[in-house]
Amino acid sequence: QSLNDWCAADKGFNTFKNIFLFDLTKPFFRCIVNAHTNRKRGEYIMEMYERIKDLRKNHLKLSQEAFGGRLGVSRSVINNIERNALARPDQKLSLIKLICKEFSVNEDWLLNGNDPMFVESDTFSLDEFVKQRGATDLELQIVKTYFDLDPDIRGILVDHFRKGLASAIIENPAMTVPDTPDELEAQCPPVDVGDISGTDAG
């Protein structure tokens, strides 16, 4: 069943569609229709603002401030879009385009939840790989400089850092704890333990 056929069968939503002159060929408006359809079916699919938060925290591992910095907006803008409370809705479309471009995100996933999350390329690009994971330009240059080294020298460096880091962590385990609450939550998301009332804690 096509989207237009479905809207025609749903009198209330069809009226809503006609009032706002939705172009159902556009991904942004398909997102609205899909959300409506899923609610009617009793299914739960993350809303777009929830996918943005999931992308930032669980895949890019970025704080709201760092994520906003990559997009040229403030932390408060990211906080508002993740709460679906953006003061200027017209900003949303431009931010969606920026997110997709900056992190090679599939626009259809961001708008509608259709996999894959990231745009799949036929060839591997180190630049795109590290950008998808929130790396800065300096970090990218460090990686490239490292691979410019002779393989034997890289092996010596890897062994040196492996031993040094292992010793440092044994002496001070606290150094592995993230610096900010956002980073800690991204690394260790809260676990919903459900209703534990009535459990014998003793």
JSON list of C-alpha atoms in Angstrom, two decimals:
[
{"chain": "A", "resi": 1, "resn": "GLN", "atom": "CA", "xyz": [0.00, 0.00, 0.00]},
{"chain": "A", "resi": 2, "resn": "SER", "atom": "CA", "xyz": [1.45, 3.38, -1.01]},
{"chain": "A", "resi": 3, "resn": "LEU", "atom": "CA", "xyz": [1.67, 6.30, 1.40]},
{"chain": "A", "resi": 4, "resn": "ASN", "atom": "CA", "xyz": [-0.91, 8.27, -0.57]},
{"chain": "A", "resi": 5, "resn": "ASP", "atom": "CA", "xyz": [-3.30, 5.27, -0.56]},
{"chain": "A", "resi": 6, "resn": "TRP", "atom": "CA", "xyz": [-2.82, 4.92, 3.17]},
{"chain": "A", "resi": 7, "resn": "CYS", "atom": "CA", "xyz": [-3.50, 8.63, 3.74]},
{"chain": "A", "resi": 8, "resn": "ALA", "atom": "CA", "xyz": [-6.64, 8.37, 1.63]},
{"chain": "A", "resi": 9, "resn": "ALA", "atom": "CA", "xyz": [-7.88, 5.56, 3.87]},
{"chain": "A", "resi": 10, "resn": "ASP", "atom": "CA", "xyz": [-7.18, 7.57, 7.00]},
{"chain": "A", "resi": 11, "resn": "LYS", "atom": "CA", "xyz": [-9.62, 10.48, 6.76]},
{"chain": "A", "resi": 12, "resn": "GLY", "atom": "CA", "xyz": [-8.24, 12.45, 9.71]},
{"chain": "A", "resi": 13, "resn": "PHE", "atom": "CA", "xyz": [-4.64, 12.24, 8.63]},
{"chain": "A", "resi": 14, "resn": "ASN", "atom": "CA", "xyz": [-5.55, 12.87, 5.00]},
{"chain": "A", "resi": 15, "resn": "THR", "atom": "CA", "xyz": [-7.13, 16.19, 6.04]},
{"chain": "A", "resi": 16, "resn": "PHE", "atom": "CA", "xyz": [-4.00, 17.00, 8.04]},
{"chain": "A", "resi": 17, "resn": "LYS", "atom": "CA", "xyz": [-1.87, 16.20, 4.99]},
{"chain": "A", "resi": 18, "resn": "ASN", "atom": "CA", "xyz": [-3.93, 18.42, 2.70]},
{"chain": "A", "resi": 19, "resn": "ILE", "atom": "CA", "xyz": [-3.84, 21.38, 5.08]},
{"chain": "A", "resi": 20, "resn": "PHE", "atom": "CA", "xyz": [-0.07, 21.37, 5.16]},
{"chain": "A", "resi": 21, "resn": "LEU", "atom": "CA", "xyz": [0.39, 20.34, 1.51]},
{"chain": "A", "resi": 22, "resn": "PHE", "atom": "CA", "xyz": [2.82, 17.55, 2.37]},
{"chain": "A", "resi": 23, "resn": "ASP", "atom": "CA", "xyz": [4.97, 16.27, -0.46]},
{"chain": "A", "resi": 24, "resn": "LEU", "atom": "CA", "xyz": [5.18, 12.59, 0.51]},
{"chain": "A", "resi": 25, "resn": "THR", "atom": "CA", "xyz": [8.11, 12.04, -1.84]},
{"chain": "A", "resi": 26, "resn": "LYS", "atom": "CA", "xyz": [10.32, 14.09, 0.50]},
{"chain": "A", "resi": 27, "resn": "PRO", "atom": "CA", "xyz": [12.17, 12.14, 3.22]},
{"chain": "A", "resi": 28, "resn": "PHE", "atom": "CA", "xyz": [11.30, 14.72, 5.90]},
{"chain": "A", "resi": 29, "resn": "PHE", "atom": "CA", "xyz": [7.55, 14.29, 5.39]},
{"chain": "A", "resi": 30, "resn": "ARG", "atom": "CA", "xyz": [7.86, 10.52, 4.95]},
{"chain": "A", "resi": 31, "resn": "CYS", "atom": "CA", "xyz": [9.32, 10.61, 8.46]},
{"chain": "A", "resi": 32, "resn": "ILE", "atom": "CA", "xyz": [6.11, 12.20, 9.79]},
{"chain": "A", "resi": 33, "resn": "VAL", "atom": "CA", "xyz": [3.91, 9.64, 8.04]},
{"chain": "A", "resi": 34, "resn": "ASN", "atom": "CA", "xyz": [6.04, 6.69, 9.17]},
{"chain": "A", "resi": 35, "resn": "ALA", "atom": "CA", "xyz": [5.88, 7.84, 12.78]},
{"chain": "A", "resi": 36, "resn": "HIS", "atom": "CA", "xyz": [2.09, 8.10, 12.54]},
{"chain": "A", "resi": 37, "resn": "THR", "atom": "CA", "xyz": [1.83, 4.64, 10.95]},
{"chain": "A", "resi": 38, "resn": "ASN", "atom": "CA", "xyz": [4.02, 3.00, 13.60]},
{"chain": "A", "resi": 39, "resn": "ARG", "atom": "CA", "xyz": [1.97, 4.49, 16.43]},
{"chain": "A", "resi": 40, "resn": "LYS", "atom": "CA", "xyz": [-1.20, 3.11, 14.85]},
{"chain": "A", "resi": 41, "resn": "ARG", "atom": "CA", "xyz": [0.35, -0.34, 14.59]},
{"chain": "A", "resi": 42, "resn": "GLY", "atom": "CA", "xyz": [1.44, -0.29, 18.22]},
{"chain": "A", "resi": 43, "resn": "GLU", "atom": "CA", "xyz": [5.12, -0.54, 17.28]},
{"chain": "A", "resi": 44, "resn": "TYR", "atom": "CA", "xyz": [7.86, 1.54, 18.89]},
{"chain": "A", "resi": 45, "resn": "ILE", "atom": "CA", "xyz": [10.53, 3.02, 16.67]},
{"chain": "A", "resi": 46, "resn": "MET", "atom": "CA", "xyz": [12.85, 5.73, 17.90]},
{"chain": "A", "resi": 47, "resn": "GLU", "atom": "CA", "xyz": [11.90, 9.24, 16.90]},
{"chain": "A", "resi": 48, "resn": "MET", "atom": "CA", "xyz": [14.40, 11.29, 14.91]},
{"chain": "A", "resi": 49, "resn": "TYR", "atom": "CA", "xyz": [15.56, 13.28, 17.93]},
{"chain": "A", "resi": 50, "resn": "GLU", "atom": "CA", "xyz": [16.20, 10.02, 19.78]},
{"chain": "A", "resi": 51, "resn": "ARG", "atom": "CA", "xyz": [18.25, 8.70, 16.85]},
{"chain": "A", "resi": 52, "resn": "ILE", "atom": "CA", "xyz": [20.37, 11.87, 16.92]},
{"chain": "A", "resi": 53, "resn": "LYS", "atom": "CA", "xyz": [21.12, 11.30, 20.61]},
{"chain": "A", "resi": 54, "resn": "ASP", "atom": "CA", "xyz": [21.83, 7.62, 20.01]},
{"chain": "A", "resi": 55, "resn": "LEU", "atom": "CA", "xyz": [24.17, 8.49, 17.15]},
{"chain": "A", "resi": 56, "resn": "ARG", "atom": "CA", "xyz": [26.09, 11.04, 19.22]},
{"chain": "A", "resi": 57, "resn": "LYS", "atom": "CA", "xyz": [26.38, 9.04, 22.45]},
{"chain": "A", "resi": 58, "resn": "ASN", "atom": "CA", "xyz": [26.60, 5.42, 21.43]},
{"chain": "A", "resi": 59, "resn": "HIS", "atom": "CA", "xyz": [28.28, 5.55, 18.02]},
{"chain": "A", "resi": 60, "resn": "LEU", "atom": "CA", "xyz": [30.28, 8.77, 17.73]},
{"chain": "A", "resi": 61, "resn": "LYS", "atom": "CA", "xyz": [31.08, 8.82, 21.49]},
{"chain": "A", "resi": 62, "resn": "LEU", "atom": "CA", "xyz": [30.90, 12.61, 21.57]},
{"chain": "A", "resi": 63, "resn": "SER", "atom": "CA", "xyz": [29.71, 14.99, 24.27]},
{"chain": "A", "resi": 64, "resn": "GLN", "atom": "CA", "xyz": [26.98, 17.45, 23.32]},
{"chain": "A", "resi": 65, "resn": "GLU", "atom": "CA", "xyz": [29.57, 20.22, 23.27]},
{"chain": "A", "resi": 66, "resn": "ALA", "atom": "CA", "xyz": [31.96, 18.32, 20.99]},
{"chain": "A", "resi": 67, "resn": "PHE", "atom": "CA", "xyz": [29.11, 17.22, 18.71]},
{"chain": "A", "resi": 68, "resn": "GLY", "atom": "CA", "xyz": [27.86, 20.79, 18.44]},
{"chain": "A", "resi": 69, "resn": "GLY", "atom": "CA", "xyz": [31.37, 22.04, 17.77]},
{"chain": "A", "resi": 70, "resn": "ARG", "atom": "CA", "xyz": [31.67, 19.79, 14.73]},
{"chain": "A", "resi": 71, "resn": "LEU", "atom": "CA", "xyz": [28.38, 21.19, 13.42]},
{"chain": "A", "resi": 72, "resn": "GLY", "atom": "CA", "xyz": [29.09, 24.82, 14.27]},
{"chain": "A", "resi": 73, "resn": "VAL", "atom": "CA", "xyz": [26.33, 25.15, 16.88]},
{"chain": "A", "resi": 74, "resn": "SER", "atom": "CA", "xyz": [26.27, 25.48, 20.66]},
{"chain": "A", "resi": 75, "resn": "ARG", "atom": "CA", "xyz": [25.73, 22.73, 23.22]},
{"chain": "A", "resi": 76, "resn": "SER", "atom": "CA", "xyz": [22.30, 24.18, 24.03]},
{"chain": "A", "resi": 77, "resn": "VAL", "atom": "CA", "xyz": [21.17, 23.68, 20.42]},
{"chain": "A", "resi": 78, "resn": "ILE", "atom": "CA", "xyz": [22.18, 20.00, 20.57]},
{"chain": "A", "resi": 79, "resn": "ASN", "atom": "CA", "xyz": [20.51, 19.61, 23.96]},
{"chain": "A", "resi": 80, "resn": "ASN", "atom": "CA", "xyz": [17.30, 21.11, 22.58]},
{"chain": "A", "resi": 81, "resn": "ILE", "atom": "CA", "xyz": [17.22, 19.00, 19.41]},
{"chain": "A", "resi": 82, "resn": "GLU", "atom": "CA", "xyz": [17.82, 15.84, 21.49]},
{"chain": "A", "resi": 83, "resn": "ARG", "atom": "CA", "xyz": [14.83, 16.82, 23.66]},
{"chain": "A", "resi": 84, "resn": "ASN", "atom": "CA", "xyz": [12.77, 17.68, 20.58]},
{"chain": "A", "resi": 85, "resn": "ALA", "atom": "CA", "xyz": [12.52, 21.25, 21.88]},
{"chain": "A", "resi": 86, "resn": "LEU", "atom": "CA", "xyz": [14.37, 23.28, 19.27]},
{"chain": "A", "resi": 87, "resn": "ALA", "atom": "CA", "xyz": [13.17, 26.89, 19.53]},
{"chain": "A", "resi": 88, "resn": "ARG", "atom": "CA", "xyz": [13.60, 27.40, 15.78]},
{"chain": "A", "resi": 89, "resn": "PRO", "atom": "CA", "xyz": [12.21, 24.37, 13.92]},
{"chain": "A", "resi": 90, "resn": "ASP", "atom": "CA", "xyz": [13.71, 25.68, 10.67]},
{"chain": "A", "resi": 91, "resn": "GLN", "atom": "CA", "xyz": [17.12, 24.90, 12.15]},
{"chain": "A", "resi": 92, "resn": "LYS", "atom": "CA", "xyz": [16.26, 21.21, 12.24]},
{"chain": "A", "resi": 93, "resn": "LEU", "atom": "CA", "xyz": [16.45, 20.61, 8.50]},
{"chain": "A", "resi": 94, "resn": "SER", "atom": "CA", "xyz": [19.80, 22.38, 8.16]},
{"chain": "A", "resi": 95, "resn": "LEU", "atom": "CA", "xyz": [21.20, 20.44, 11.12]},
{"chain": "A", "resi": 96, "resn": "ILE", "atom": "CA", "xyz": [20.05, 17.15, 9.61]},
{"chain": "A", "resi": 97, "resn": "LYS", "atom": "CA", "xyz": [21.94, 17.97, 6.42]},
{"chain": "A", "resi": 98, "resn": "LEU", "atom": "CA", "xyz": [25.03, 18.96, 8.41]},
{"chain": "A", "resi": 99, "resn": "ILE", "atom": "CA", "xyz": [24.96, 15.79, 10.54]},
{"chain": "A", "resi": 100, "resn": "CYS", "atom": "CA", "xyz": [24.67, 13.59, 7.44]},
{"chain": "A", "resi": 101, "resn": "LYS", "atom": "CA", "xyz": [27.48, 15.41, 5.66]},
{"chain": "A", "resi": 102, "resn": "GLU", "atom": "CA", "xyz": [29.88, 15.74, 8.59]},
{"chain": "A", "resi": 103, "resn": "PHE", "atom": "CA", "xyz": [29.55, 12.16, 9.86]},
{"chain": "A", "resi": 104, "resn": "SER", "atom": "CA", "xyz": [28.59, 10.32, 6.63]},
{"chain": "A", "resi": 105, "resn": "VAL", "atom": "CA", "xyz": [25.22, 9.41, 8.11]},
{"chain": "A", "resi": 106, "resn": "ASN", "atom": "CA", "xyz": [22.50, 7.92, 5.92]},
{"chain": "A", "resi": 107, "resn": "GLU", "atom": "CA", "xyz": [19.74, 10.56, 5.73]},
{"chain": "A", "resi": 108, "resn": "ASP", "atom": "CA", "xyz": [17.05, 7.89, 5.36]},
{"chain": "A", "resi": 109, "resn": "TRP", "atom": "CA", "xyz": [18.21, 6.33, 8.65]},
{"chain": "A", "resi": 110, "resn": "LEU", "atom": "CA", "xyz": [18.23, 9.67, 10.45]},
{"chain": "A", "resi": 111, "resn": "LEU", "atom": "CA", "xyz": [14.77, 10.64, 9.21]},
{"chain": "A", "resi": 112, "resn": "ASN", "atom": "CA", "xyz": [13.01, 7.27, 9.05]},
{"chain": "A", "resi": 113, "resn": "GLY", "atom": "CA", "xyz": [15.15, 4.74, 10.92]},
{"chain": "A", "resi": 114, "resn": "ASN", "atom": "CA", "xyz": [15.96, 2.68, 7.83]},
{"chain": "A", "resi": 115, "resn": "ASP", "atom": "CA", "xyz": [19.37, 0.97, 7.89]},
{"chain": "A", "resi": 116, "resn": "PRO", "atom": "CA", "xyz": [22.23, 1.33, 7.31]},
{"chain": "A", "resi": 117, "resn": "MET", "atom": "CA", "xyz": [23.10, 4.10, 9.77]},
{"chain": "A", "resi": 118, "resn": "PHE", "atom": "CA", "xyz": [26.15, 5.26, 7.85]},
{"chain": "A", "resi": 119, "resn": "VAL", "atom": "CA", "xyz": [26.61, 5.78, 4.13]},
{"chain": "A", "resi": 120, "resn": "GLU", "atom": "CA", "xyz": [28.45, 2.74, 2.84]},
{"chain": "A", "resi": 121, "resn": "SER", "atom": "CA", "xyz": [31.32, 3.42, 0.48]},
{"chain": "A", "resi": 122, "resn": "ASP", "atom": "CA", "xyz": [32.77, 0.97, -2.02]},
{"chain": "A", "resi": 123, "resn": "THR", "atom": "CA", "xyz": [36.29, 1.97, -0.95]},
{"chain": "A", "resi": 124, "resn": "PHE", "atom": "CA", "xyz": [37.81, 2.48, 2.48]},
{"chain": "A", "resi": 125, "resn": "SER", "atom": "CA", "xyz": [38.67, 6.06, 3.44]},
{"chain": "A", "resi": 126, "resn": "LEU", "atom": "CA", "xyz": [40.74, 6.64, 6.56]},
{"chain": "A", "resi": 127, "resn": "ASP", "atom": "CA", "xyz": [39.57, 10.26, 6.66]},
{"chain": "A", "resi": 128, "resn": "GLU", "atom": "CA", "xyz": [35.89, 9.27, 6.63]},
{"chain": "A", "resi": 129, "resn": "PHE", "atom": "CA", "xyz": [36.48, 6.39, 9.06]},
{"chain": "A", "resi": 130, "resn": "VAL", "atom": "CA", "xyz": [37.98, 8.59, 11.78]},
{"chain": "A", "resi": 131, "resn": "LYS", "atom": "CA", "xyz": [35.51, 11.46, 11.17]},
{"chain": "A", "resi": 132, "resn": "GLN", "atom": "CA", "xyz": [32.60, 9.08, 11.71]},
{"chain": "A", "resi": 133, "resn": "ARG", "atom": "CA", "xyz": [34.12, 8.41, 15.12]},
{"chain": "A", "resi": 134, "resn": "GLY", "atom": "CA", "xyz": [34.48, 12.04, 16.08]},
{"chain": "A", "resi": 135, "resn": "ALA", "atom": "CA", "xyz": [38.22, 12.47, 15.46]},
{"chain": "A", "resi": 136, "resn": "THR", "atom": "CA", "xyz": [39.69, 15.95, 15.15]},
{"chain": "A", "resi": 137, "resn": "ASP", "atom": "CA", "xyz": [41.93, 17.06, 12.28]},
{"chain": "A", "resi": 138, "resn": "LEU", "atom": "CA", "xyz": [44.93, 16.81, 14.61]},
{"chain": "A", "resi": 139, "resn": "GLU", "atom": "CA", "xyz": [44.07, 13.22, 15.55]},
{"chain": "A", "resi": 140, "resn": "LEU", "atom": "CA", "xyz": [43.71, 12.33, 11.87]},
{"chain": "A", "resi": 141, "resn": "GLN", "atom": "CA", "xyz": [47.13, 13.82, 11.13]},
{"chain": "A", "resi": 142, "resn": "ILE", "atom": "CA", "xyz": [48.67, 11.91, 14.05]},
{"chain": "A", "resi": 143, "resn": "VAL", "atom": "CA", "xyz": [47.28, 8.64, 12.65]},
{"chain": "A", "resi": 144, "resn": "LYS", "atom": "CA", "xyz": [48.62, 9.41, 9.17]},
{"chain": "A", "resi": 145, "resn": "THR", "atom": "CA", "xyz": [52.03, 10.39, 10.57]},
{"chain": "A", "resi": 146, "resn": "TYR", "atom": "CA", "xyz": [52.17, 7.14, 12.54]},
{"chain": "A", "resi": 147, "resn": "PHE", "atom": "CA", "xyz": [51.59, 5.04, 9.42]},
{"chain": "A", "resi": 148, "resn": "ASP", "atom": "CA", "xyz": [54.32, 6.96, 7.62]},
{"chain": "A", "resi": 149, "resn": "LEU", "atom": "CA", "xyz": [56.82, 5.34, 10.01]},
{"chain": "A", "resi": 150, "resn": "ASP", "atom": "CA", "xyz": [58.79, 2.22, 9.13]},
{"chain": "A", "resi": 151, "resn": "PRO", "atom": "CA", "xyz": [56.85, -0.93, 10.20]},
{"chain": "A", "resi": 152, "resn": "ASP", "atom": "CA", "xyz": [59.68, -2.03, 12.53]},
{"chain": "A", "resi": 153, "resn": "ILE", "atom": "CA", "xyz": [59.61, 1.32, 14.31]},
{"chain": "A", "resi": 154, "resn": "ARG", "atom": "CA", "xyz": [55.81, 1.10, 14.64]},
{"chain": "A", "resi": 155, "resn": "GLY", "atom": "CA", "xyz": [56.21, -2.32, 16.25]},
{"chain": "A", "resi": 156, "resn": "ILE", "atom": "CA", "xyz": [58.66, -0.92, 18.81]},
{"chain": "A", "resi": 157, "resn": "LEU", "atom": "CA", "xyz": [56.31, 1.97, 19.59]},
{"chain": "A", "resi": 158, "resn": "VAL", "atom": "CA", "xyz": [53.29, -0.30, 20.01]},
{"chain": "A", "resi": 159, "resn": "ASP", "atom": "CA", "xyz": [55.19, -2.55, 22.42]},
{"chain": "A", "resi": 160, "resn": "HIS", "atom": "CA", "xyz": [56.48, 0.45, 24.37]},
{"chain": "A", "resi": 161, "resn": "PHE", "atom": "CA", "xyz": [53.02, 2.02, 24.78]},
{"chain": "A", "resi": 162, "resn": "ARG", "atom": "CA", "xyz": [51.38, -1.31, 25.60]},
{"chain": "A", "resi": 163, "resn": "LYS", "atom": "CA", "xyz": [53.76, -1.92, 28.49]},
{"chain": "A", "resi": 164, "resn": "GLY", "atom": "CA", "xyz": [53.67, 1.70, 29.67]},
{"chain": "A", "resi": 165, "resn": "LEU", "atom": "CA", "xyz": [49.88, 1.97, 29.66]},
{"chain": "A", "resi": 166, "resn": "ALA", "atom": "CA", "xyz": [49.44, -1.38, 31.40]},
{"chain": "A", "resi": 167, "resn": "SER", "atom": "CA", "xyz": [51.78, -0.31, 34.22]},
{"chain": "A", "resi": 168, "resn": "ALA", "atom": "CA", "xyz": [50.14, 3.11, 34.56]},
{"chain": "A", "resi": 169, "resn": "ILE", "atom": "CA", "xyz": [46.63, 1.67, 34.82]},
{"chain": "A", "resi": 170, "resn": "ILE", "atom": "CA", "xyz": [47.72, -0.84, 37.46]},
{"chain": "A", "resi": 171, "resn": "GLU", "atom": "CA", "xyz": [49.20, 2.01, 39.52]},
{"chain": "A", "resi": 172, "resn": "ASN", "atom": "CA", "xyz": [46.25, 4.36, 39.02]},
{"chain": "A", "resi": 173, "resn": "PRO", "atom": "CA", "xyz": [43.00, 2.71, 37.78]},
{"chain": "A", "resi": 174, "resn": "ALA", "atom": "CA", "xyz": [41.16, 6.05, 38.12]},
{"chain": "A", "resi": 175, "resn": "MET", "atom": "CA", "xyz": [42.87, 7.34, 34.96]},
{"chain": "A", "resi": 176, "resn": "THR", "atom": "CA", "xyz": [40.47, 5.27, 32.86]},
{"chain": "A", "resi": 177, "resn": "VAL", "atom": "CA", "xyz": [37.44, 7.14, 34.27]},
{"chain": "A", "resi": 178, "resn": "PRO", "atom": "CA", "xyz": [36.05, 9.72, 31.76]},
{"chain": "A", "resi": 179, "resn": "ASP", "atom": "CA", "xyz": [36.58, 13.41, 32.52]},
{"chain": "A", "resi": 180, "resn": "THR", "atom": "CA", "xyz": [32.98, 14.58, 32.11]},
{"chain": "A", "resi": 181, "resn": "PRO", "atom": "CA", "xyz": [29.53, 13.20, 33.05]},
{"chain": "A", "resi": 182, "resn": "ASP", "atom": "CA", "xyz": [28.53, 13.14, 29.35]},
{"chain": "A", "resi": 183, "resn": "GLU", "atom": "CA", "xyz": [31.58, 11.03, 28.45]},
{"chain": "A", "resi": 184, "resn": "LEU", "atom": "CA", "xyz": [30.94, 8.70, 31.41]},
{"chain": "A", "resi": 185, "resn": "GLU", "atom": "CA", "xyz": [27.29, 8.22, 30.36]},
{"chain": "A", "resi": 186, "resn": "ALA", "atom": "CA", "xyz": [28.33, 7.59, 26.75]},
{"chain": "A", "resi": 187, "resn": "GLN", "atom": "CA", "xyz": [30.86, 4.95, 27.86]},
{"chain": "A", "resi": 188, "resn": "CYS", "atom": "CA", "xyz": [28.61, 3.38, 30.50]},
{"chain": "A", "resi": 189, "resn": "PRO", "atom": "CA", "xyz": [24.94, 4.00, 29.59]},
{"chain": "A", "resi": 190, "resn": "PRO", "atom": "CA", "xyz": [22.43, 3.73, 32.46]},
{"chain": "A", "resi": 191, "resn": "VAL", "atom": "CA", "xyz": [20.85, 0.30, 32.83]},
{"chain": "A", "resi": 192, "resn": "ASP", "atom": "CA", "xyz": [17.08, 0.07, 33.35]},
{"chain": "A", "resi": 193, "resn": "VAL", "atom": "CA", "xyz": [16.74, -2.51, 36.09]},
{"chain": "A", "resi": 194, "resn": "GLY", "atom": "CA", "xyz": [12.98, -2.32, 36.02]},
{"chain": "A", "resi": 195, "resn": "ASP", "atom": "CA", "xyz": [10.74, -2.43, 39.05]},
{"chain": "A", "resi": 196, "resn": "ILE", "atom": "CA", "xyz": [12.69, -3.89, 41.96]},
{"chain": "A", "resi": 197, "resn": "SER", "atom": "CA", "xyz": [10.09, -3.05, 44.62]},
{"chain": "A", "resi": 198, "resn": "GLY", "atom": "CA", "xyz": [9.41, -5.90, 46.96]},
{"chain": "A", "resi": 199, "resn": "THR", "atom": "CA", "xyz": [12.83, -7.45, 46.43]},
{"chain": "A", "resi": 200, "resn": "ASP", "atom": "CA", "xyz": [14.49, -8.70, 49.55]},
{"chain": "A", "resi": 201, "resn": "ALA", "atom": "CA", "xyz": [17.68, -6.65, 49.68]},
{"chain": "A", "resi": 202, "resn": "GLY", "atom": "CA", "xyz": [18.94, -8.62, 52.62]}
]
